[in-house]
């Protein structure tokens, strides 16, 4: 999240920098849909993908527990579609690693 941000709403836009220079990635994002506190959708712009849409769903499990699940819809640019027989493709493995890292960061942020 952008530093200091504690709340956002549908339509908000952000400029984000992920990682440390010289390997950082900069992109723009906007909140495309929201039904707080149950889900929100962010879309990334100016990334090496024709389409990047990330759905975040929050399911209450009890007074101090919430299940966070994600759905990532991406269409790569510059990379031809990979036949189903070759799945998982290297770029899908890379995205899986990225999401694994992000989930570890989310757990650390919430003390788990």
Tab-separated table of N, CA and C in Angstrom:
chain	number	residue	atom	x	y	z
A	1	UNK	N	0.842	-1.194	0.000
A	1	UNK	CA	0.000	0.000	0.000
A	1	UNK	C	0.879	1.247	0.000
A	2	UNK	N	0.385	2.285	-0.636
A	2	UNK	CA	1.139	3.545	-0.545
A	2	UNK	C	1.329	3.941	0.914
A	3	UNK	N	2.509	4.452	1.238
A	3	UNK	CA	2.848	4.778	2.621
A	3	UNK	C	1.822	5.728	3.232
A	4	UNK	N	1.347	5.370	4.409
A	4	UNK	CA	0.398	6.199	5.138
A	4	UNK	C	-1.049	5.968	4.758
A	5	UNK	N	-1.306	5.207	3.687
A	5	UNK	CA	-2.675	4.974	3.251
A	5	UNK	C	-3.342	3.954	4.157
A	6	UNK	N	-4.488	4.293	4.710
A	6	UNK	CA	-5.216	3.354	5.562
A	6	UNK	C	-6.605	3.061	5.014
A	7	UNK	N	-7.037	3.833	4.019
A	7	UNK	CA	-8.374	3.642	3.488
A	7	UNK	C	-8.402	4.108	2.029
A	8	UNK	N	-9.146	3.419	1.198
A	8	UNK	CA	-9.316	3.849	-0.184
A	8	UNK	C	-10.719	3.480	-0.627
A	9	UNK	N	-11.119	4.022	-1.779
A	9	UNK	CA	-12.473	3.793	-2.274
A	9	UNK	C	-12.438	3.548	-3.779
A	10	UNK	N	-13.549	3.063	-4.313
A	10	UNK	CA	-13.640	2.820	-5.736
A	10	UNK	C	-13.334	4.097	-6.503
A	11	UNK	N	-12.527	3.964	-7.541
A	11	UNK	CA	-12.138	5.103	-8.358
A	11	UNK	C	-10.801	5.713	-7.983
A	12	UNK	N	-10.292	5.420	-6.772
A	12	UNK	CA	-8.993	5.958	-6.369
A	12	UNK	C	-7.896	5.448	-7.298
A	13	UNK	N	-6.864	6.277	-7.495
A	13	UNK	CA	-5.728	5.936	-8.348
A	13	UNK	C	-4.434	6.113	-7.554
A	14	UNK	N	-3.450	5.252	-7.857
A	14	UNK	CA	-2.180	5.272	-7.148
A	14	UNK	C	-1.037	5.082	-8.121
A	15	UNK	N	0.095	5.677	-7.820
A	15	UNK	CA	1.342	5.391	-8.514
A	15	UNK	C	2.186	4.596	-7.526
A	16	UNK	N	2.582	3.396	-7.902
A	16	UNK	CA	3.284	2.496	-6.985
A	16	UNK	C	4.674	2.149	-7.516
A	17	UNK	N	5.583	1.926	-6.587
A	17	UNK	CA	6.924	1.448	-6.888
A	17	UNK	C	7.126	0.195	-6.046
A	18	UNK	N	7.427	-0.915	-6.708
A	18	UNK	CA	7.619	-2.190	-6.019
A	18	UNK	C	9.062	-2.610	-6.193
A	19	UNK	N	9.708	-2.973	-5.091
A	19	UNK	CA	11.090	-3.416	-5.149
A	19	UNK	C	12.061	-2.266	-4.966
A	20	UNK	N	13.324	-2.633	-4.921
A	20	UNK	CA	14.397	-1.658	-4.709
A	20	UNK	C	15.153	-1.435	-6.017
A	21	UNK	N	15.583	-0.197	-6.210
A	21	UNK	CA	16.370	0.139	-7.407
A	21	UNK	C	17.653	-0.682	-7.392
A	22	UNK	N	18.157	-1.106	-8.451
A	22	UNK	CA	17.751	-0.815	-9.819
A	22	UNK	C	16.734	-1.814	-10.374
A	23	UNK	N	16.172	-2.656	-9.534
A	23	UNK	CA	15.261	-3.704	-9.992
A	23	UNK	C	13.796	-3.378	-9.706
A	24	UNK	N	13.505	-2.130	-9.388
A	24	UNK	CA	12.137	-1.766	-9.036
A	24	UNK	C	11.250	-1.704	-10.283
A	25	UNK	N	9.963	-1.834	-10.049
A	25	UNK	CA	8.962	-1.761	-11.096
A	25	UNK	C	7.970	-0.685	-10.702
A	26	UNK	N	7.715	0.257	-11.594
A	26	UNK	CA	6.746	1.324	-11.331
A	26	UNK	C	5.519	1.096	-12.197
A	27	UNK	N	4.346	1.357	-11.622
A	27	UNK	CA	3.113	1.238	-12.387
A	27	UNK	C	2.019	2.054	-11.718
A	28	UNK	N	0.953	2.252	-12.458
A	28	UNK	CA	-0.225	2.931	-11.935
A	28	UNK	C	-1.297	1.889	-11.675
A	29	UNK	N	-2.111	2.139	-10.676
A	29	UNK	CA	-3.200	1.227	-10.328
A	29	UNK	C	-4.434	2.049	-9.995
A	30	UNK	N	-5.572	1.450	-10.216
A	30	UNK	CA	-6.800	2.100	-9.759
A	30	UNK	C	-7.759	1.046	-9.207
A	31	UNK	N	-8.578	1.488	-8.279
A	31	UNK	CA	-9.569	0.608	-7.659
A	31	UNK	C	-10.785	0.613	-8.578
A	32	UNK	N	-10.997	-0.506	-9.275
A	32	UNK	CA	-12.038	-0.590	-10.293
A	32	UNK	C	-13.399	-0.956	-9.712
A	33	UNK	N	-13.411	-1.688	-8.603
A	33	UNK	CA	-14.667	-2.096	-7.969
A	33	UNK	C	-14.418	-2.310	-6.491
A	34	UNK	N	-15.460	-2.109	-5.708
A	34	UNK	CA	-15.311	-2.303	-4.267
A	34	UNK	C	-16.678	-2.559	-3.626
A	35	UNK	N	-16.687	-3.502	-2.714
A	35	UNK	CA	-17.822	-3.738	-1.831
A	35	UNK	C	-17.226	-4.005	-0.453
A	36	UNK	N	-16.771	-2.916	0.189
A	36	UNK	CA	-16.101	-3.039	1.492
A	36	UNK	C	-17.097	-3.555	2.519
A	37	UNK	N	-16.671	-4.417	3.387
A	37	UNK	CA	-15.319	-4.952	3.592
A	37	UNK	C	-15.104	-6.317	2.940
A	38	UNK	N	-15.904	-6.665	1.933
A	38	UNK	CA	-15.872	-8.020	1.388
A	38	UNK	C	-14.959	-8.225	0.194
A	39	UNK	N	-14.812	-7.223	-0.653
A	39	UNK	CA	-13.900	-7.397	-1.786
A	39	UNK	C	-13.564	-6.056	-2.411
A	40	UNK	N	-12.454	-6.060	-3.155
A	40	UNK	CA	-12.140	-4.956	-4.046
A	40	UNK	C	-11.331	-5.497	-5.218
A	41	UNK	N	-11.360	-4.747	-6.302
A	41	UNK	CA	-10.652	-5.117	-7.527
A	41	UNK	C	-9.733	-3.968	-7.899
A	42	UNK	N	-8.454	-4.282	-8.119
A	42	UNK	CA	-7.547	-3.256	-8.618
A	42	UNK	C	-7.052	-3.660	-10.000
A	43	UNK	N	-6.902	-2.660	-10.835
A	43	UNK	CA	-6.362	-2.856	-12.183
A	43	UNK	C	-5.066	-2.082	-12.293
A	44	UNK	N	-4.055	-2.745	-12.834
A	44	UNK	CA	-2.750	-2.113	-13.019
A	44	UNK	C	-2.650	-1.577	-14.438
A	45	UNK	N	-1.980	-0.445	-14.567
A	45	UNK	CA	-1.737	0.173	-15.866
A	45	UNK	C	-0.245	0.431	-15.999
A	46	UNK	N	0.208	0.513	-17.224
A	46	UNK	CA	1.620	0.754	-17.522
A	46	UNK	C	2.496	-0.372	-16.981
A	47	UNK	N	2.014	-1.595	-17.142
A	47	UNK	CA	2.768	-2.790	-16.777
A	47	UNK	C	3.009	-3.582	-18.064
A	48	UNK	N	3.911	-4.548	-18.049
A	48	UNK	CA	4.161	-5.313	-19.282
A	48	UNK	C	3.086	-6.374	-19.550
A	49	UNK	N	1.831	-6.013	-19.337
A	49	UNK	CA	0.695	-6.887	-19.592
A	49	UNK	C	-0.373	-6.083	-20.322
A	50	UNK	N	-1.097	-6.736	-21.220
A	50	UNK	CA	-2.222	-6.062	-21.864
A	50	UNK	C	-3.364	-5.869	-20.875
A	51	UNK	N	-3.461	-6.770	-19.910
A	51	UNK	CA	-4.531	-6.683	-18.911
A	51	UNK	C	-4.022	-7.250	-17.588
A	52	UNK	N	-4.283	-6.557	-16.498
A	52	UNK	CA	-3.921	-7.021	-15.153
A	52	UNK	C	-5.044	-6.595	-14.222
A	53	UNK	N	-5.785	-7.572	-13.728
A	53	UNK	CA	-6.895	-7.290	-12.829
A	53	UNK	C	-6.793	-8.237	-11.640
A	54	UNK	N	-6.780	-7.678	-10.446
A	54	UNK	CA	-6.554	-8.448	-9.224
A	54	UNK	C	-7.773	-8.305	-8.310
A	55	UNK	N	-8.446	-9.408	-8.061
A	55	UNK	CA	-9.613	-9.447	-7.180
A	55	UNK	C	-9.165	-9.899	-5.796
A	56	UNK	N	-9.550	-9.168	-4.765
A	56	UNK	CA	-9.218	-9.493	-3.379
A	56	UNK	C	-10.540	-9.751	-2.649
A	57	UNK	N	-10.710	-10.952	-2.106
A	57	UNK	CA	-11.934	-11.307	-1.391
A	57	UNK	C	-11.603	-11.585	0.070
A	58	UNK	N	-12.440	-11.073	0.967
A	58	UNK	CA	-12.250	-11.229	2.407
A	58	UNK	C	-13.483	-11.922	2.979
A	59	UNK	N	-13.272	-13.091	3.588
A	59	UNK	CA	-14.372	-13.865	4.164
A	59	UNK	C	-14.160	-13.967	5.667
A	60	UNK	N	-15.077	-13.390	6.479
A	60	UNK	CA	-14.929	-13.505	7.937
A	60	UNK	C	-15.029	-14.966	8.372
A	61	UNK	N	-14.089	-15.383	9.222
A	61	UNK	CA	-14.092	-16.743	9.760
A	61	UNK	C	-14.404	-16.756	11.248
A	62	UNK	N	-14.438	-15.605	11.865
A	62	UNK	CA	-14.671	-15.483	13.298
A	62	UNK	C	-14.325	-14.078	13.731
A	63	UNK	N	-14.381	-13.831	15.038
A	63	UNK	CA	-14.137	-12.467	15.514
A	63	UNK	C	-12.720	-11.954	15.254
A	64	UNK	N	-11.738	-12.842	15.116
A	64	UNK	CA	-10.359	-12.389	14.898
A	64	UNK	C	-9.678	-13.114	13.740
A	65	UNK	N	-10.497	-13.611	12.794
A	65	UNK	CA	-9.918	-14.351	11.668
A	65	UNK	C	-10.674	-14.024	10.381
A	66	UNK	N	-9.901	-13.824	9.323
A	66	UNK	CA	-10.465	-13.541	8.007
A	66	UNK	C	-9.676	-14.317	6.964
A	67	UNK	N	-10.385	-14.921	6.028
A	67	UNK	CA	-9.742	-15.602	4.916
A	67	UNK	C	-9.599	-14.613	3.774
A	68	UNK	N	-8.374	-14.425	3.297
A	68	UNK	CA	-8.091	-13.575	2.146
A	68	UNK	C	-7.829	-14.490	0.958
A	69	UNK	N	-8.606	-14.319	-0.105
A	69	UNK	CA	-8.358	-15.095	-1.322
A	69	UNK	C	-8.251	-14.134	-2.498
A	70	UNK	N	-7.466	-14.526	-3.470
A	70	UNK	CA	-7.182	-13.682	-4.620
A	70	UNK	C	-7.541	-14.390	-5.913
A	71	UNK	N	-7.850	-13.585	-6.890
A	71	UNK	CA	-8.024	-14.074	-8.260
A	71	UNK	C	-7.312	-13.066	-9.148
A	72	UNK	N	-6.390	-13.545	-9.937
A	72	UNK	CA	-5.586	-12.675	-10.787
A	72	UNK	C	-5.892	-13.005	-12.244
A	73	UNK	N	-6.370	-12.000	-12.968
A	73	UNK	CA	-6.667	-12.156	-14.390
A	73	UNK	C	-5.626	-11.347	-15.159
A	74	UNK	N	-4.779	-12.039	-15.898
A	74	UNK	CA	-3.713	-11.353	-16.630
A	74	UNK	C	-3.671	-11.845	-18.070
A	75	UNK	N	-3.270	-10.949	-18.938
A	75	UNK	CA	-3.007	-11.284	-20.335
A	75	UNK	C	-1.655	-10.669	-20.660
A	76	UNK	N	-0.646	-11.508	-20.853
A	76	UNK	CA	0.696	-10.977	-21.076
A	76	UNK	C	0.832	-10.288	-22.428
A	77	UNK	N	1.700	-9.322	-22.453
A	77	UNK	CA	2.084	-8.640	-23.678
A	77	UNK	C	3.460	-9.189	-24.062
A	78	UNK	N	3.751	-9.275	-25.294
A	78	UNK	CA	5.057	-9.727	-25.801
A	78	UNK	C	5.276	-11.226	-25.678
A	79	UNK	N	4.417	-11.934	-24.970
A	79	UNK	CA	4.616	-13.376	-24.784
A	79	UNK	C	3.439	-14.096	-25.423
A	80	UNK	N	3.682	-14.974	-26.384
A	80	UNK	CA	2.561	-15.675	-27.020
A	80	UNK	C	1.886	-16.614	-26.014
A	81	UNK	N	0.618	-16.923	-26.242
A	81	UNK	CA	-0.068	-17.859	-25.351
A	81	UNK	C	0.678	-19.189	-25.286
A	82	UNK	N	0.701	-19.775	-24.109
A	82	UNK	CA	1.381	-21.052	-23.899
A	82	UNK	C	0.348	-22.164	-24.006
A	83	UNK	N	0.612	-23.203	-24.818
A	83	UNK	CA	-0.347	-24.297	-24.930
A	83	UNK	C	-0.621	-24.946	-23.571
A	84	UNK	N	-1.830	-25.401	-23.383
A	84	UNK	CA	-2.203	-26.041	-22.116
A	84	UNK	C	-1.278	-27.212	-21.784
A	85	UNK	N	-0.770	-27.889	-22.808
A	85	UNK	CA	0.100	-29.048	-22.562
A	85	UNK	C	1.424	-28.651	-21.915
A	86	UNK	N	1.783	-27.376	-21.964
A	86	UNK	CA	3.040	-26.906	-21.382
A	86	UNK	C	2.836	-26.178	-20.059
A	87	UNK	N	1.692	-26.332	-19.461
A	87	UNK	CA	1.413	-25.623	-18.213
A	87	UNK	C	2.116	-26.319	-17.050
A	88	UNK	N	2.521	-25.632	-16.007
A	88	UNK	CA	2.466	-24.180	-15.913
A	88	UNK	C	3.631	-23.540	-16.660
A	89	UNK	N	3.354	-22.437	-17.292
A	89	UNK	CA	4.376	-21.739	-18.059
A	89	UNK	C	5.327	-21.006	-17.115
A	90	UNK	N	6.511	-20.646	-17.588
A	90	UNK	CA	7.452	-19.919	-16.725
A	90	UNK	C	6.877	-18.617	-16.182
A	91	UNK	N	6.111	-17.873	-16.990
A	91	UNK	CA	5.573	-16.613	-16.476
A	91	UNK	C	4.489	-16.860	-15.433
A	92	UNK	N	3.728	-17.965	-15.549
A	92	UNK	CA	2.743	-18.289	-14.510
A	92	UNK	C	3.451	-18.690	-13.219
A	93	UNK	N	4.552	-19.403	-13.345
A	93	UNK	CA	5.327	-19.756	-12.150
A	93	UNK	C	5.863	-18.490	-11.479
A	94	UNK	N	6.322	-17.534	-12.286
A	94	UNK	CA	6.805	-16.264	-11.738
A	94	UNK	C	5.706	-15.500	-11.021
A	95	UNK	N	4.501	-15.456	-11.605
A	95	UNK	CA	3.376	-14.790	-10.947
A	95	UNK	C	2.989	-15.507	-9.661
A	96	UNK	N	3.036	-16.822	-9.670
A	96	UNK	CA	2.736	-17.585	-8.446
A	96	UNK	C	3.727	-17.249	-7.344
A	97	UNK	N	5.005	-17.127	-7.701
A	97	UNK	CA	6.025	-16.755	-6.713
A	97	UNK	C	5.764	-15.352	-6.178
A	98	UNK	N	5.390	-14.423	-7.059
A	98	UNK	CA	5.080	-13.064	-6.634
A	98	UNK	C	3.912	-13.053	-5.650
A	99	UNK	N	2.852	-13.778	-5.977
A	99	UNK	CA	1.694	-13.819	-5.072
A	99	UNK	C	2.032	-14.499	-3.758
A	100	UNK	N	2.852	-15.534	-3.784
A	100	UNK	CA	3.282	-16.184	-2.541
A	100	UNK	C	3.998	-15.169	-1.657
A	101	UNK	N	4.918	-14.403	-2.256
A	101	UNK	CA	5.668	-13.385	-1.501
A	101	UNK	C	4.717	-12.335	-0.939
A	102	UNK	N	3.764	-11.876	-1.751
A	102	UNK	CA	2.820	-10.856	-1.281
A	102	UNK	C	1.965	-11.380	-0.126
A	103	UNK	N	1.557	-12.635	-0.193
A	103	UNK	CA	0.761	-13.202	0.902
A	103	UNK	C	1.586	-13.311	2.178
A	104	UNK	N	2.860	-13.651	2.063
A	104	UNK	CA	3.716	-13.682	3.256
A	104	UNK	C	3.801	-12.282	3.860
A	105	UNK	N	3.922	-11.254	3.018
A	105	UNK	CA	3.985	-9.868	3.500
A	105	UNK	C	2.674	-9.472	4.182
A	106	UNK	N	1.553	-9.890	3.616
A	106	UNK	CA	0.252	-9.584	4.210
A	106	UNK	C	0.142	-10.252	5.577
A	107	UNK	N	0.534	-11.502	5.679
A	107	UNK	CA	0.493	-12.192	6.965
A	107	UNK	C	1.376	-11.499	7.977
A	108	UNK	N	2.555	-11.063	7.577
A	108	UNK	CA	3.459	-10.368	8.505
A	108	UNK	C	2.850	-9.033	8.960
A	109	UNK	N	2.192	-8.345	8.036
A	109	UNK	CA	1.598	-7.050	8.381
A	109	UNK	C	0.480	-7.194	9.412
A	110	UNK	N	-0.200	-8.336	9.389
A	110	UNK	CA	-1.305	-8.555	10.319
A	110	UNK	C	-0.922	-9.440	11.495
A	111	UNK	N	0.378	-9.666	11.661
A	111	UNK	CA	0.856	-10.376	12.841
A	111	UNK	C	0.653	-11.872	12.817
A	112	UNK	N	0.693	-12.475	11.662
A	112	UNK	CA	0.525	-13.934	11.558
A	112	UNK	C	1.697	-14.550	10.857
